[in-house]
Amino acid sequence: MQRYNILWADDEIDLLKPHIMFLNKKGYDITGVNSGADAIEKCEHENYDVIFLDENMPGMNGIETLTQIKQIRPNIPVIMITKSEEEHIMEEAIGAKIEDYLIKPINPNQILLSVKKTLDKKRIVSERTNHSYQQDFQKISMAFFDDMDYSDWVEIYKKLVYWDLEINDTENKSMMDVLDMQKTEANVNFTKFIKDNYESWINDEVDDRPILSHELMKEKVFPELDNENPVFFIVIDNLRFDQWKVLEPLISDYYNVEEESTYYSILPTTTAYARNSIFSGMLPSDMAKHDSDIWLGDDEEGGKNNNEEEFLLRQLKRRRINAKASYNKVIHVNQGKHVLDNIHNLMNNKLNVIVYNFVDMLSHARTDTEMIRELAPDEPAYRSLTYSWFMHSPLLETLKVLASKKAKVVISTDHGTIRCKRPYKIIGDRNTNTNLRYKQGKNLSFDKKNVLVADNPNAFYLPKINVSTSYVFATEDYFFAYPNNYNHYVKYYKDTFQHGGISLEEMIIPCVKLSAK
Protein backbone atom coordinates (compact mmCIF):
# COMPACT_ATOMS: atom_id res chain seq x y z
CA MET A 1 0.00 0.00 0.00
CA GLN A 2 1.27 3.47 -0.86
CA ARG A 3 2.57 5.55 2.06
CA TYR A 4 1.65 9.23 2.01
CA ASN A 5 3.69 12.18 3.33
CA ILE A 6 1.77 14.65 5.47
CA LEU A 7 2.91 18.05 6.76
CA TRP A 8 1.20 19.08 10.01
CA ALA A 9 1.56 22.70 11.17
CA ASP A 10 0.32 23.41 14.72
CA ASP A 11 1.86 25.48 17.51
CA GLU A 12 0.93 22.60 19.88
CA ILE A 13 2.36 19.87 17.68
CA ASP A 14 3.97 18.07 20.64
CA LEU A 15 0.51 17.47 22.13
CA LEU A 16 -0.59 15.75 18.94
CA LYS A 17 1.84 12.81 19.20
CA PRO A 18 -0.96 10.26 19.88
CA HIS A 19 -2.67 11.36 16.66
CA ILE A 20 0.61 11.18 14.75
CA MET A 21 1.38 7.70 16.07
CA PHE A 22 -2.11 6.54 15.08
CA LEU A 23 -1.63 7.84 11.51
CA ASN A 24 1.87 6.27 11.33
CA LYS A 25 0.33 2.87 12.04
CA LYS A 26 -2.23 3.46 9.28
CA GLY A 27 0.52 4.06 6.72
CA TYR A 28 1.05 7.84 6.80
CA ASP A 29 4.38 9.59 7.43
CA ILE A 30 3.99 12.84 9.38
CA THR A 31 6.32 15.84 9.44
CA GLY A 32 5.39 18.20 12.29
CA VAL A 33 6.19 21.93 12.51
CA ASN A 34 5.26 24.58 15.09
CA SER A 35 4.48 27.60 12.90
CA GLY A 36 3.18 28.84 9.61
CA ALA A 37 6.61 30.16 8.66
CA ASP A 38 8.13 26.70 9.19
CA ALA A 39 5.35 25.15 7.10
CA ILE A 40 6.05 27.54 4.23
CA GLU A 41 9.79 26.79 4.40
CA LYS A 42 9.12 23.05 4.30
CA CYS A 43 6.85 23.47 1.29
CA GLU A 44 9.56 25.34 -0.57
CA HIS A 45 11.91 22.35 -0.35
CA GLU A 46 9.74 19.25 0.06
CA ASN A 47 6.73 17.67 -1.59
CA TYR A 48 3.78 16.57 0.52
CA ASP A 49 0.59 14.72 -0.31
CA VAL A 50 -1.54 16.73 2.12
CA ILE A 51 -1.09 19.51 4.69
CA PHE A 52 -2.84 19.87 8.06
CA LEU A 53 -2.95 23.51 9.04
CA ASP A 54 -3.97 24.93 12.42
CA GLU A 55 -5.94 28.12 11.85
CA ASN A 56 -5.10 29.83 15.16
CA MET A 57 -1.28 29.81 15.30
CA PRO A 58 0.61 32.77 16.82
CA GLY A 59 2.46 34.99 14.39
CA MET A 60 1.35 33.95 10.93
CA ASN A 61 -2.13 32.46 11.31
CA GLY A 62 -3.52 29.57 9.30
CA ILE A 63 -5.31 31.66 6.68
CA GLU A 64 -2.18 33.73 5.97
CA THR A 65 -0.08 30.55 5.82
CA LEU A 66 -2.60 28.90 3.52
CA THR A 67 -2.46 31.83 1.08
CA GLN A 68 1.33 31.60 0.76
CA ILE A 69 1.38 27.80 0.53
CA LYS A 70 -1.14 27.91 -2.33
CA GLN A 71 1.21 30.25 -4.20
CA ILE A 72 4.09 27.80 -3.80
CA ARG A 73 2.20 24.51 -4.12
CA PRO A 74 -1.25 25.29 -5.56
CA ASN A 75 -2.21 21.64 -6.01
CA ILE A 76 -1.42 20.27 -2.55
CA PRO A 77 -4.69 19.61 -0.66
CA VAL A 78 -4.91 21.49 2.65
CA ILE A 79 -7.07 20.48 5.61
CA MET A 80 -7.77 23.38 7.97
CA ILE A 81 -8.07 22.62 11.69
CA THR A 82 -9.51 25.25 14.04
CA LYS A 83 -11.16 25.87 17.41
CA SER A 84 -13.30 28.58 15.89
CA GLU A 85 -16.74 28.04 14.37
CA GLU A 86 -17.01 31.62 13.13
CA GLU A 87 -18.59 31.72 9.70
CA HIS A 88 -16.22 34.32 8.22
CA ILE A 89 -13.19 32.13 9.00
CA MET A 90 -14.84 29.15 7.33
CA GLU A 91 -15.64 31.27 4.29
CA GLU A 92 -12.06 32.57 4.07
CA ALA A 93 -10.71 29.03 4.23
CA ILE A 94 -13.17 27.72 1.64
CA GLY A 95 -12.41 30.71 -0.60
CA ALA A 96 -8.73 29.80 -0.42
CA LYS A 97 -9.64 26.34 -1.77
CA ILE A 98 -9.13 24.12 1.26
CA GLU A 99 -9.93 20.44 0.90
CA ASP A 100 -11.62 19.99 4.29
CA TYR A 101 -12.38 21.88 7.52
CA LEU A 102 -12.16 20.24 10.97
CA ILE A 103 -13.14 21.77 14.31
CA LYS A 104 -11.23 20.98 17.52
CA PRO A 105 -11.25 18.89 19.59
CA ILE A 106 -10.52 16.28 16.95
CA ASN A 107 -10.11 12.55 17.43
CA PRO A 108 -7.81 10.26 15.40
CA ASN A 109 -10.65 8.73 13.40
CA GLN A 110 -11.80 12.19 12.29
CA ILE A 111 -8.32 12.87 10.98
CA LEU A 112 -8.15 9.46 9.28
CA LEU A 113 -11.52 9.98 7.61
CA SER A 114 -10.48 13.39 6.31
CA VAL A 115 -7.18 12.01 4.97
CA LYS A 116 -8.89 9.10 3.26
CA LYS A 117 -11.48 11.42 1.77
CA THR A 118 -8.68 13.61 0.44
CA LEU A 119 -6.06 11.09 -0.66
CA ASP A 120 -7.83 7.78 -1.15
CA LYS A 121 -11.19 8.99 -2.40
CA LYS A 122 -10.56 8.09 -6.05
CA ARG A 123 -9.36 4.60 -5.21
CA ILE A 124 -12.21 3.93 -2.77
CA VAL A 125 -14.83 5.35 -5.13
CA SER A 126 -13.37 3.34 -8.04
CA GLU A 127 -13.48 0.09 -6.09
CA ARG A 128 -17.02 0.75 -4.90
CA THR A 129 -18.22 1.80 -8.38
CA ASN A 130 -16.75 -1.30 -10.02
CA HIS A 131 -18.26 -3.55 -7.37
CA SER A 132 -21.69 -1.92 -7.70
CA TYR A 133 -21.65 -2.19 -11.49
CA GLN A 134 -20.68 -5.86 -11.28
CA GLN A 135 -23.76 -6.40 -9.14
CA ASP A 136 -25.99 -4.47 -11.55
CA PHE A 137 -24.45 -6.08 -14.64
CA GLN A 138 -26.33 -9.34 -14.10
CA LYS A 139 -29.65 -7.57 -13.50
CA ILE A 140 -29.31 -5.58 -16.71
CA SER A 141 -28.31 -8.64 -18.74
CA MET A 142 -31.21 -10.69 -17.38
CA ALA A 143 -33.64 -7.90 -18.28
CA PHE A 144 -32.89 -8.48 -21.99
CA PHE A 145 -34.71 -11.82 -21.71
CA ASP A 146 -37.84 -10.18 -20.28
CA ASP A 147 -40.77 -8.90 -22.30
CA MET A 148 -39.83 -5.23 -21.90
CA ASP A 149 -41.99 -2.29 -22.96
CA TYR A 150 -40.82 1.13 -24.09
CA SER A 151 -40.56 2.50 -20.53
CA ASP A 152 -38.47 -0.51 -19.43
CA TRP A 153 -36.04 0.27 -22.25
CA VAL A 154 -35.84 3.87 -21.06
CA GLU A 155 -34.84 2.66 -17.60
CA ILE A 156 -32.25 0.26 -19.04
CA TYR A 157 -30.76 3.04 -21.15
CA LYS A 158 -30.66 5.42 -18.18
CA LYS A 159 -28.85 2.77 -16.15
CA LEU A 160 -26.29 2.27 -18.90
CA VAL A 161 -25.74 6.03 -19.13
CA TYR A 162 -25.39 6.22 -15.34
CA TRP A 163 -22.72 3.52 -15.30
CA ASP A 164 -20.98 5.04 -18.31
CA LEU A 165 -20.57 8.33 -16.44
CA GLU A 166 -19.65 6.66 -13.14
CA ILE A 167 -17.07 4.26 -14.59
CA ASN A 168 -15.53 7.05 -16.65
CA ASP A 169 -14.79 8.84 -13.36
CA THR A 170 -12.90 5.85 -11.90
CA GLU A 171 -9.11 5.83 -11.82
CA ASN A 172 -8.31 3.14 -14.37
CA LYS A 173 -11.74 2.68 -16.00
CA SER A 174 -11.21 -1.08 -15.72
CA MET A 175 -14.89 -1.93 -16.23
CA MET A 176 -15.37 0.20 -19.34
CA ASP A 177 -14.76 -2.66 -21.78
CA VAL A 178 -17.36 -4.78 -19.99
CA LEU A 179 -19.83 -1.89 -20.10
CA ASP A 180 -19.18 -1.35 -23.81
CA MET A 181 -19.99 -5.00 -24.47
CA GLN A 182 -23.18 -4.67 -22.45
CA LYS A 183 -24.19 -1.53 -24.38
CA THR A 184 -23.66 -3.47 -27.62
CA GLU A 185 -25.82 -6.30 -26.31
CA ALA A 186 -28.46 -3.79 -25.26
CA ASN A 187 -28.62 -2.29 -28.76
CA VAL A 188 -28.95 -5.73 -30.34
CA ASN A 189 -32.01 -6.39 -28.20
CA PHE A 190 -33.35 -2.85 -28.55
CA THR A 191 -33.25 -3.28 -32.33
CA LYS A 192 -35.41 -6.40 -32.05
CA PHE A 193 -37.81 -4.43 -29.84
CA ILE A 194 -38.09 -1.57 -32.37
CA LYS A 195 -38.59 -4.00 -35.26
CA ASP A 196 -41.44 -5.63 -33.34
CA ASN A 197 -43.16 -2.45 -32.16
CA TYR A 198 -42.33 0.68 -34.14
CA GLU A 199 -44.83 0.19 -36.94
CA SER A 200 -47.71 -0.29 -34.49
CA TRP A 201 -46.64 2.83 -32.56
CA ILE A 202 -46.46 5.01 -35.65
CA ASN A 203 -49.89 3.80 -36.77
CA ASP A 204 -51.34 4.44 -33.31
CA GLU A 205 -52.50 0.84 -33.02
CA VAL A 206 -51.59 0.42 -29.32
CA ASP A 207 -52.29 2.47 -26.22
CA ASP A 208 -49.04 1.63 -24.45
CA ARG A 209 -46.50 3.51 -26.53
CA PRO A 210 -44.03 6.35 -26.05
CA ILE A 211 -44.39 9.98 -26.99
CA LEU A 212 -42.98 10.35 -30.50
CA SER A 213 -41.43 13.36 -32.23
CA HIS A 214 -44.64 14.72 -33.75
CA GLU A 215 -46.33 14.67 -30.31
CA LEU A 216 -43.55 16.35 -28.32
CA MET A 217 -44.84 19.91 -28.39
CA LYS A 218 -48.45 18.85 -27.80
CA GLU A 219 -47.48 16.77 -24.75
CA LYS A 220 -44.58 18.70 -23.24
CA VAL A 221 -44.58 22.30 -24.46
CA PHE A 222 -48.10 23.53 -25.19
CA PRO A 223 -49.48 22.62 -21.71
CA GLU A 224 -46.92 25.05 -20.24
CA LEU A 225 -48.54 27.94 -22.10
CA ASP A 226 -51.25 27.96 -19.44
CA ASN A 227 -48.71 29.41 -17.00
CA GLU A 228 -48.45 33.17 -16.70
CA ASN A 229 -44.71 33.31 -17.46
CA PRO A 230 -43.28 33.11 -21.00
CA VAL A 231 -42.21 29.66 -22.18
CA PHE A 232 -38.85 29.06 -23.85
CA PHE A 233 -38.57 25.80 -25.79
CA ILE A 234 -34.87 25.18 -26.48
CA VAL A 235 -33.99 22.44 -28.95
CA ILE A 236 -30.32 21.45 -28.86
CA ASP A 237 -29.73 19.41 -32.01
CA ASN A 238 -28.15 15.94 -31.52
CA LEU A 239 -28.23 16.08 -27.71
CA ARG A 240 -27.94 12.56 -26.36
CA PHE A 241 -29.17 11.67 -22.88
CA ASP A 242 -25.59 11.26 -21.59
CA GLN A 243 -24.71 14.71 -22.90
CA TRP A 244 -27.70 16.17 -21.07
CA LYS A 245 -26.48 14.52 -17.83
CA VAL A 246 -23.08 16.24 -18.08
CA LEU A 247 -24.76 19.61 -18.75
CA GLU A 248 -27.26 19.20 -15.93
CA PRO A 249 -24.89 20.27 -13.07
CA LEU A 250 -24.19 23.58 -14.81
CA ILE A 251 -27.90 24.22 -15.32
CA SER A 252 -28.78 23.12 -11.78
CA ASP A 253 -26.99 26.16 -10.38
CA TYR A 254 -29.86 28.27 -11.73
CA TYR A 255 -32.81 25.89 -12.15
CA ASN A 256 -34.64 23.10 -10.45
CA VAL A 257 -35.24 20.15 -12.73
CA GLU A 258 -39.01 19.99 -12.50
CA GLU A 259 -39.32 17.00 -14.81
CA GLU A 260 -36.68 14.90 -16.53
CA SER A 261 -38.40 12.71 -19.10
CA THR A 262 -37.59 11.07 -22.42
CA TYR A 263 -39.38 10.55 -25.69
CA TYR A 264 -38.64 8.46 -28.78
CA SER A 265 -37.43 10.00 -32.02
CA ILE A 266 -39.21 8.89 -35.18
CA LEU A 267 -37.33 7.18 -38.00
CA PRO A 268 -35.22 8.32 -39.72
CA THR A 269 -33.50 9.85 -36.67
CA THR A 270 -32.35 12.87 -38.65
CA THR A 271 -32.87 16.59 -38.46
CA ALA A 272 -34.84 16.73 -41.72
CA TYR A 273 -37.40 14.21 -40.53
CA ALA A 274 -37.43 14.28 -36.73
CA ARG A 275 -37.06 18.02 -36.14
CA ASN A 276 -39.53 19.00 -38.82
CA SER A 277 -41.89 16.52 -37.21
CA ILE A 278 -41.49 18.26 -33.85
CA PHE A 279 -42.37 21.68 -35.22
CA SER A 280 -45.12 20.58 -37.60
CA GLY A 281 -46.75 18.17 -35.16
CA MET A 282 -47.06 15.74 -38.07
CA LEU A 283 -45.33 12.66 -39.41
CA PRO A 284 -43.19 13.01 -42.55
CA SER A 285 -45.68 11.66 -45.11
CA ASP A 286 -48.36 13.99 -43.69
CA MET A 287 -45.98 16.94 -43.99
CA ALA A 288 -45.24 15.99 -47.60
CA LYS A 289 -48.98 15.75 -48.28
CA HIS A 290 -50.46 18.70 -46.36
CA ASP A 291 -47.49 21.11 -46.38
CA SER A 292 -45.98 20.24 -49.72
CA ASP A 293 -45.08 23.88 -50.35
CA ILE A 294 -42.55 23.89 -47.49
CA TRP A 295 -41.56 20.22 -47.27
CA LEU A 296 -38.41 19.14 -49.13
CA GLY A 297 -37.79 15.43 -49.64
CA ASP A 298 -34.52 13.57 -50.00
CA ASP A 299 -34.82 13.85 -53.79
CA GLU A 300 -35.07 17.66 -53.76
CA GLU A 301 -32.34 20.27 -53.64
CA GLY A 302 -32.10 22.77 -50.78
CA GLY A 303 -31.89 22.88 -47.00
CA LYS A 304 -34.32 20.47 -45.40
CA ASN A 305 -34.80 22.56 -42.24
CA ASN A 306 -35.25 26.04 -43.61
CA ASN A 307 -39.01 26.11 -42.94
CA GLU A 308 -39.18 25.16 -39.25
CA GLU A 309 -40.67 28.48 -38.24
CA GLU A 310 -43.49 28.12 -40.78
CA PHE A 311 -44.13 24.53 -39.66
CA LEU A 312 -44.39 25.83 -36.09
CA LEU A 313 -46.79 28.65 -36.97
CA ARG A 314 -49.02 26.28 -38.93
CA GLN A 315 -49.09 23.82 -36.04
CA LEU A 316 -50.13 26.58 -33.64
CA LYS A 317 -52.88 27.64 -36.03
CA ARG A 318 -54.06 24.08 -36.58
CA ARG A 319 -54.29 23.47 -32.83
CA ARG A 320 -56.04 26.84 -32.36
CA ILE A 321 -53.33 28.07 -30.01
CA ASN A 322 -53.56 31.83 -30.09
CA ALA A 323 -50.17 32.59 -28.60
CA LYS A 324 -47.62 35.17 -29.71
CA ALA A 325 -44.58 33.13 -30.72
CA SER A 326 -41.01 33.62 -31.89
CA TYR A 327 -38.49 31.32 -33.55
CA ASN A 328 -34.70 31.69 -33.57
CA LYS A 329 -32.10 29.34 -35.00
CA VAL A 330 -28.55 29.65 -33.67
CA ILE A 331 -25.75 28.32 -35.84
CA HIS A 332 -23.05 30.92 -35.14
CA VAL A 333 -21.92 32.54 -31.89
CA ASN A 334 -23.12 35.96 -33.07
CA GLN A 335 -26.63 34.59 -33.53
CA GLY A 336 -26.53 33.29 -29.97
CA LYS A 337 -25.42 36.69 -28.72
CA HIS A 338 -28.23 38.32 -30.69
CA VAL A 339 -30.78 36.10 -28.93
CA LEU A 340 -29.19 36.93 -25.57
CA ASP A 341 -29.31 40.66 -26.28
CA ASN A 342 -32.95 40.34 -27.38
CA ILE A 343 -34.26 38.51 -24.27
CA HIS A 344 -36.12 41.59 -23.06
CA ASN A 345 -38.23 41.64 -26.23
CA LEU A 346 -38.71 37.86 -26.25
CA MET A 347 -40.25 38.07 -22.78
CA ASN A 348 -43.25 39.73 -24.45
CA ASN A 349 -44.02 36.50 -26.33
CA LYS A 350 -45.92 33.59 -24.84
CA LEU A 351 -43.79 31.01 -26.67
CA ASN A 352 -40.19 31.35 -27.77
CA VAL A 353 -38.49 28.55 -29.69
CA ILE A 354 -34.70 28.55 -29.90
CA VAL A 355 -32.85 25.93 -31.97
CA TYR A 356 -29.16 25.43 -31.18
CA ASN A 357 -27.25 23.61 -33.90
CA PHE A 358 -23.84 23.37 -32.23
CA VAL A 359 -23.86 19.71 -31.17
CA ASP A 360 -24.94 18.68 -34.67
CA MET A 361 -22.11 20.73 -36.16
CA LEU A 362 -19.70 19.17 -33.65
CA SER A 363 -20.60 15.66 -34.81
CA HIS A 364 -20.13 16.64 -38.46
CA ALA A 365 -16.90 18.49 -37.72
CA ARG A 366 -15.64 15.41 -35.93
CA THR A 367 -16.23 13.44 -39.13
CA ASP A 368 -14.61 15.97 -41.44
CA THR A 369 -11.83 17.50 -39.31
CA GLU A 370 -8.83 15.50 -38.12
CA MET A 371 -8.19 17.82 -35.17
CA ILE A 372 -11.73 17.38 -33.82
CA ARG A 373 -11.38 13.60 -34.21
CA GLU A 374 -8.27 13.73 -32.04
CA LEU A 375 -10.01 15.92 -29.47
CA ALA A 376 -13.04 13.60 -29.32
CA PRO A 377 -11.89 10.04 -30.03
CA ASP A 378 -14.66 8.46 -27.96
CA GLU A 379 -17.89 9.12 -26.04
CA PRO A 380 -16.31 10.62 -22.87
CA ALA A 381 -14.25 13.06 -24.93
CA TYR A 382 -17.30 13.89 -27.07
CA ARG A 383 -19.25 14.67 -23.89
CA SER A 384 -16.34 16.78 -22.65
CA LEU A 385 -16.35 18.89 -25.82
CA THR A 386 -20.10 19.38 -25.46
CA TYR A 387 -19.62 20.46 -21.84
CA SER A 388 -16.83 22.88 -22.75
CA TRP A 389 -18.90 24.44 -25.53
CA PHE A 390 -21.95 24.83 -23.28
CA MET A 391 -19.97 26.32 -20.38
CA HIS A 392 -18.67 29.12 -22.62
CA SER A 393 -21.70 29.49 -24.88
CA PRO A 394 -24.28 32.27 -25.20
CA LEU A 395 -26.85 29.56 -24.43
CA LEU A 396 -25.71 29.22 -20.83
CA GLU A 397 -25.72 33.00 -20.47
CA THR A 398 -29.22 33.04 -21.97
CA LEU A 399 -30.40 30.45 -19.46
CA LYS A 400 -28.97 32.52 -16.58
CA VAL A 401 -30.90 35.58 -17.74
CA LEU A 402 -34.10 33.55 -18.20
CA ALA A 403 -33.71 32.18 -14.68
CA SER A 404 -33.45 35.71 -13.30
CA LYS A 405 -36.67 36.58 -15.15
CA LYS A 406 -38.46 33.41 -13.91
CA ALA A 407 -39.23 32.20 -17.43
CA LYS A 408 -40.41 28.64 -17.96
CA VAL A 409 -37.82 26.59 -19.86
CA VAL A 410 -38.17 23.27 -21.68
CA ILE A 411 -34.98 21.76 -23.12
CA SER A 412 -35.08 18.92 -25.60
CA THR A 413 -33.59 17.65 -28.85
CA ASP A 414 -34.61 16.01 -32.09
CA HIS A 415 -32.45 12.87 -32.00
CA GLY A 416 -29.18 11.55 -30.65
CA THR A 417 -26.12 10.05 -32.33
CA ILE A 418 -24.20 6.79 -32.13
CA ARG A 419 -20.51 6.13 -32.59
CA CYS A 420 -20.40 3.96 -35.71
CA LYS A 421 -17.83 1.17 -35.68
CA ARG A 422 -18.91 -1.44 -38.26
CA PRO A 423 -19.43 -0.95 -42.01
CA TYR A 424 -22.41 -2.43 -43.82
CA LYS A 425 -22.32 -2.86 -47.60
CA ILE A 426 -25.19 -1.43 -49.62
CA ILE A 427 -25.65 -0.66 -53.32
CA GLY A 428 -27.88 2.13 -54.63
CA ASP A 429 -28.17 4.31 -57.68
CA ARG A 430 -26.96 7.90 -57.89
CA ASN A 431 -30.28 9.22 -56.56
CA THR A 432 -29.91 7.39 -53.23
CA ASN A 433 -29.49 9.76 -50.29
CA THR A 434 -26.08 10.16 -48.64
CA ASN A 435 -26.93 9.56 -44.96
CA LEU A 436 -24.79 6.81 -43.40
CA ARG A 437 -27.50 5.42 -41.09
CA TYR A 438 -30.47 5.21 -43.43
CA LYS A 439 -30.92 4.88 -47.17
CA GLN A 440 -33.94 5.81 -49.24
CA GLY A 441 -34.23 4.90 -52.87
CA LYS A 442 -35.26 2.27 -55.37
CA ASN A 443 -33.59 -1.04 -56.20
CA LEU A 444 -31.37 -0.93 -53.14
CA SER A 445 -29.20 -4.03 -52.77
CA PHE A 446 -28.06 -5.20 -49.32
CA ASP A 447 -28.03 -8.09 -46.87
CA LYS A 448 -31.29 -7.94 -44.92
CA LYS A 449 -29.60 -9.06 -41.69
CA ASN A 450 -29.05 -6.34 -39.05
CA VAL A 451 -31.17 -3.69 -40.78
CA LEU A 452 -34.80 -2.62 -40.61
CA VAL A 453 -36.42 -2.45 -44.05
CA ALA A 454 -39.50 -0.35 -44.80
CA ASP A 455 -40.59 -1.82 -48.13
CA ASN A 456 -43.91 -0.07 -47.67
CA PRO A 457 -43.02 3.51 -46.61
CA ASN A 458 -46.72 4.34 -46.13
CA ALA A 459 -46.81 2.01 -43.09
CA PHE A 460 -43.99 4.08 -41.55
CA TYR A 461 -45.58 7.41 -42.54
CA LEU A 462 -42.62 8.15 -44.79
CA PRO A 463 -42.89 9.95 -48.16
CA LYS A 464 -42.89 7.63 -51.15
CA ILE A 465 -41.03 9.29 -53.98
CA ASN A 466 -41.87 6.60 -56.55
CA VAL A 467 -43.56 3.21 -56.70
CA SER A 468 -40.48 1.19 -55.76
CA THR A 469 -39.15 3.51 -53.03
CA SER A 470 -38.01 1.75 -49.85
CA TYR A 471 -36.16 2.83 -46.71
CA VAL A 472 -33.41 0.85 -45.01
CA PHE A 473 -32.30 1.70 -41.47
CA ALA A 474 -28.93 0.76 -40.01
CA THR A 475 -29.06 -0.74 -36.52
CA GLU A 476 -26.69 -1.00 -33.57
CA ASP A 477 -23.34 0.64 -34.50
CA TYR A 478 -23.33 -0.13 -38.24
CA PHE A 479 -22.92 2.46 -40.97
CA PHE A 480 -23.65 2.03 -44.66
CA ALA A 481 -20.74 1.92 -47.09
CA TYR A 482 -20.68 1.52 -50.86
CA PRO A 483 -18.57 -1.28 -52.40
CA ASN A 484 -16.68 1.10 -54.68
CA ASN A 485 -13.68 2.59 -52.87
CA TYR A 486 -14.88 0.61 -49.87
CA ASN A 487 -11.70 0.64 -47.75
CA HIS A 488 -11.23 4.39 -48.04
CA TYR A 489 -14.87 4.98 -47.19
CA VAL A 490 -14.73 2.69 -44.16
CA LYS A 491 -11.52 4.23 -42.82
CA TYR A 492 -12.93 7.75 -43.20
CA TYR A 493 -16.24 7.14 -41.40
CA LYS A 494 -15.36 4.50 -38.81
CA ASP A 495 -15.62 5.80 -35.23
CA THR A 496 -17.59 8.88 -36.29
CA PHE A 497 -20.84 9.91 -34.63
CA GLN A 498 -23.80 9.49 -36.97
CA HIS A 499 -27.59 9.48 -36.80
CA GLY A 500 -30.53 8.34 -38.85
CA GLY A 501 -30.84 4.73 -37.74
CA ILE A 502 -31.92 2.61 -34.78
CA SER A 503 -30.11 2.65 -31.46
CA LEU A 504 -30.78 3.58 -27.85
CA GLU A 505 -28.54 6.61 -28.27
CA GLU A 506 -30.39 7.95 -31.32
CA MET A 507 -33.98 7.18 -30.36
CA ILE A 508 -34.34 7.62 -26.57
CA ILE A 509 -33.72 11.30 -26.00
CA PRO A 510 -34.24 13.85 -23.21
CA CYS A 511 -37.00 16.37 -22.62
CA VAL A 512 -36.46 18.42 -19.47
CA LYS A 513 -38.67 21.00 -17.80
CA LEU A 514 -36.88 23.62 -15.71
CA SER A 515 -38.13 26.11 -13.14
CA ALA A 516 -35.92 28.96 -11.95
CA LYS A 517 -34.51 28.78 -8.43
XYZ file of C-alpha atoms in Angstrom, residues 25-227:
203
model
C 0.335 2.872 12.039
C -2.225 3.463 9.284
C 0.523 4.059 6.719
C 1.047 7.837 6.805
C 4.384 9.594 7.425
C 3.993 12.836 9.377
C 6.318 15.843 9.435
C 5.385 18.197 12.292
C 6.195 21.933 12.507
C 5.262 24.576 15.087
C 4.477 27.597 12.902
C 3.176 28.843 9.609
C 6.615 30.161 8.659
C 8.132 26.695 9.187
C 5.349 25.145 7.099
C 6.050 27.541 4.228
C 9.795 26.790 4.404
C 9.116 23.046 4.298
C 6.851 23.475 1.286
C 9.560 25.341 -0.570
C 11.912 22.353 -0.348
C 9.742 19.250 0.061
C 6.729 17.668 -1.591
C 3.776 16.565 0.523
C 0.591 14.717 -0.308
C -1.538 16.727 2.121
C -1.087 19.506 4.694
C -2.836 19.866 8.063
C -2.947 23.515 9.038
C -3.969 24.934 12.422
C -5.942 28.119 11.852
C -5.097 29.827 15.163
C -1.281 29.809 15.300
C 0.613 32.769 16.821
C 2.458 34.989 14.393
C 1.354 33.946 10.934
C -2.126 32.459 11.306
C -3.520 29.574 9.302
C -5.311 31.663 6.677
C -2.176 33.726 5.968
C -0.084 30.548 5.817
C -2.600 28.905 3.515
C -2.458 31.829 1.076
C 1.326 31.602 0.761
C 1.377 27.801 0.531
C -1.138 27.915 -2.328
C 1.205 30.254 -4.204
C 4.091 27.797 -3.795
C 2.201 24.510 -4.117
C -1.248 25.288 -5.565
C -2.206 21.638 -6.012
C -1.424 20.272 -2.551
C -4.686 19.612 -0.664
C -4.907 21.493 2.651
C -7.068 20.483 5.613
C -7.773 23.384 7.969
C -8.073 22.620 11.695
C -9.505 25.251 14.036
C -11.158 25.874 17.406
C -13.302 28.585 15.887
C -16.738 28.041 14.370
C -17.011 31.619 13.129
C -18.587 31.718 9.697
C -16.219 34.315 8.224
C -13.191 32.125 8.999
C -14.837 29.150 7.331
C -15.638 31.266 4.288
C -12.061 32.573 4.070
C -10.708 29.032 4.230
C -13.170 27.721 1.643
C -12.413 30.707 -0.596
C -8.734 29.802 -0.418
C -9.643 26.339 -1.770
C -9.129 24.116 1.258
C -9.933 20.437 0.898
C -11.620 19.991 4.295
C -12.384 21.881 7.524
C -12.165 20.239 10.967
C -13.136 21.772 14.314
C -11.231 20.975 17.517
C -11.252 18.887 19.591
C -10.518 16.283 16.953
C -10.107 12.550 17.428
C -7.807 10.264 15.402
C -10.652 8.728 13.396
C -11.802 12.189 12.294
C -8.324 12.871 10.984
C -8.152 9.463 9.280
C -11.520 9.985 7.606
C -10.477 13.391 6.305
C -7.181 12.009 4.969
C -8.893 9.098 3.260
C -11.481 11.424 1.771
C -8.682 13.610 0.444
C -6.059 11.091 -0.659
C -7.827 7.776 -1.152
C -11.186 8.992 -2.400
C -10.564 8.094 -6.046
C -9.356 4.599 -5.206
C -12.211 3.926 -2.771
C -14.833 5.348 -5.133
C -13.373 3.341 -8.045
C -13.485 0.093 -6.090
C -17.020 0.750 -4.904
C -18.215 1.797 -8.377
C -16.745 -1.303 -10.020
C -18.260 -3.547 -7.365
C -21.688 -1.918 -7.695
C -21.650 -2.188 -11.487
C -20.680 -5.857 -11.285
C -23.762 -6.404 -9.138
C -25.993 -4.473 -11.555
C -24.453 -6.084 -14.639
C -26.328 -9.340 -14.098
C -29.653 -7.574 -13.501
C -29.314 -5.577 -16.713
C -28.309 -8.642 -18.736
C -31.209 -10.688 -17.378
C -33.640 -7.899 -18.282
C -32.894 -8.481 -21.988
C -34.706 -11.818 -21.706
C -37.835 -10.181 -20.279
C -40.766 -8.896 -22.297
C -39.834 -5.233 -21.898
C -41.991 -2.291 -22.957
C -40.822 1.128 -24.094
C -40.557 2.500 -20.525
C -38.467 -0.511 -19.432
C -36.045 0.273 -22.246
C -35.841 3.869 -21.062
C -34.841 2.663 -17.604
C -32.250 0.260 -19.039
C -30.758 3.043 -21.146
C -30.660 5.421 -18.183
C -28.848 2.767 -16.153
C -26.285 2.274 -18.900
C -25.738 6.034 -19.127
C -25.387 6.225 -15.345
C -22.724 3.523 -15.299
C -20.980 5.044 -18.312
C -20.566 8.334 -16.443
C -19.651 6.656 -13.144
C -17.066 4.261 -14.592
C -15.528 7.051 -16.653
C -14.786 8.836 -13.360
C -12.904 5.852 -11.899
C -9.113 5.829 -11.822
C -8.308 3.138 -14.375
C -11.744 2.684 -16.001
C -11.208 -1.076 -15.720
C -14.894 -1.929 -16.225
C -15.370 0.202 -19.342
C -14.756 -2.663 -21.781
C -17.358 -4.777 -19.986
C -19.834 -1.892 -20.097
C -19.177 -1.345 -23.807
C -19.994 -5.000 -24.473
C -23.181 -4.672 -22.452
C -24.193 -1.533 -24.380
C -23.665 -3.466 -27.617
C -25.824 -6.302 -26.311
C -28.459 -3.786 -25.261
C -28.616 -2.294 -28.761
C -28.948 -5.735 -30.339
C -32.008 -6.391 -28.197
C -33.349 -2.850 -28.555
C -33.246 -3.278 -32.335
C -35.408 -6.398 -32.046
C -37.808 -4.433 -29.841
C -38.089 -1.575 -32.367
C -38.588 -4.000 -35.259
C -41.439 -5.635 -33.341
C -43.162 -2.453 -32.158
C -42.327 0.682 -34.141
C -44.829 0.192 -36.940
C -47.712 -0.285 -34.494
C -46.639 2.835 -32.560
C -46.458 5.010 -35.652
C -49.891 3.799 -36.772
C -51.339 4.443 -33.308
C -52.495 0.843 -33.024
C -51.589 0.423 -29.324
C -52.286 2.475 -26.215
C -49.038 1.631 -24.450
C -46.499 3.506 -26.533
C -44.033 6.346 -26.053
C -44.388 9.985 -26.988
C -42.983 10.346 -30.505
C -41.428 13.360 -32.232
C -44.638 14.724 -33.748
C -46.330 14.667 -30.313
C -43.553 16.346 -28.323
C -44.841 19.910 -28.389
C -48.446 18.853 -27.802
C -47.484 16.772 -24.754
C -44.581 18.698 -23.241
C -44.584 22.303 -24.459
C -48.100 23.533 -25.190
C -49.477 22.625 -21.713
C -46.917 25.050 -20.243
C -48.541 27.943 -22.102
C -51.250 27.962 -19.436
C -48.709 29.412 -16.998
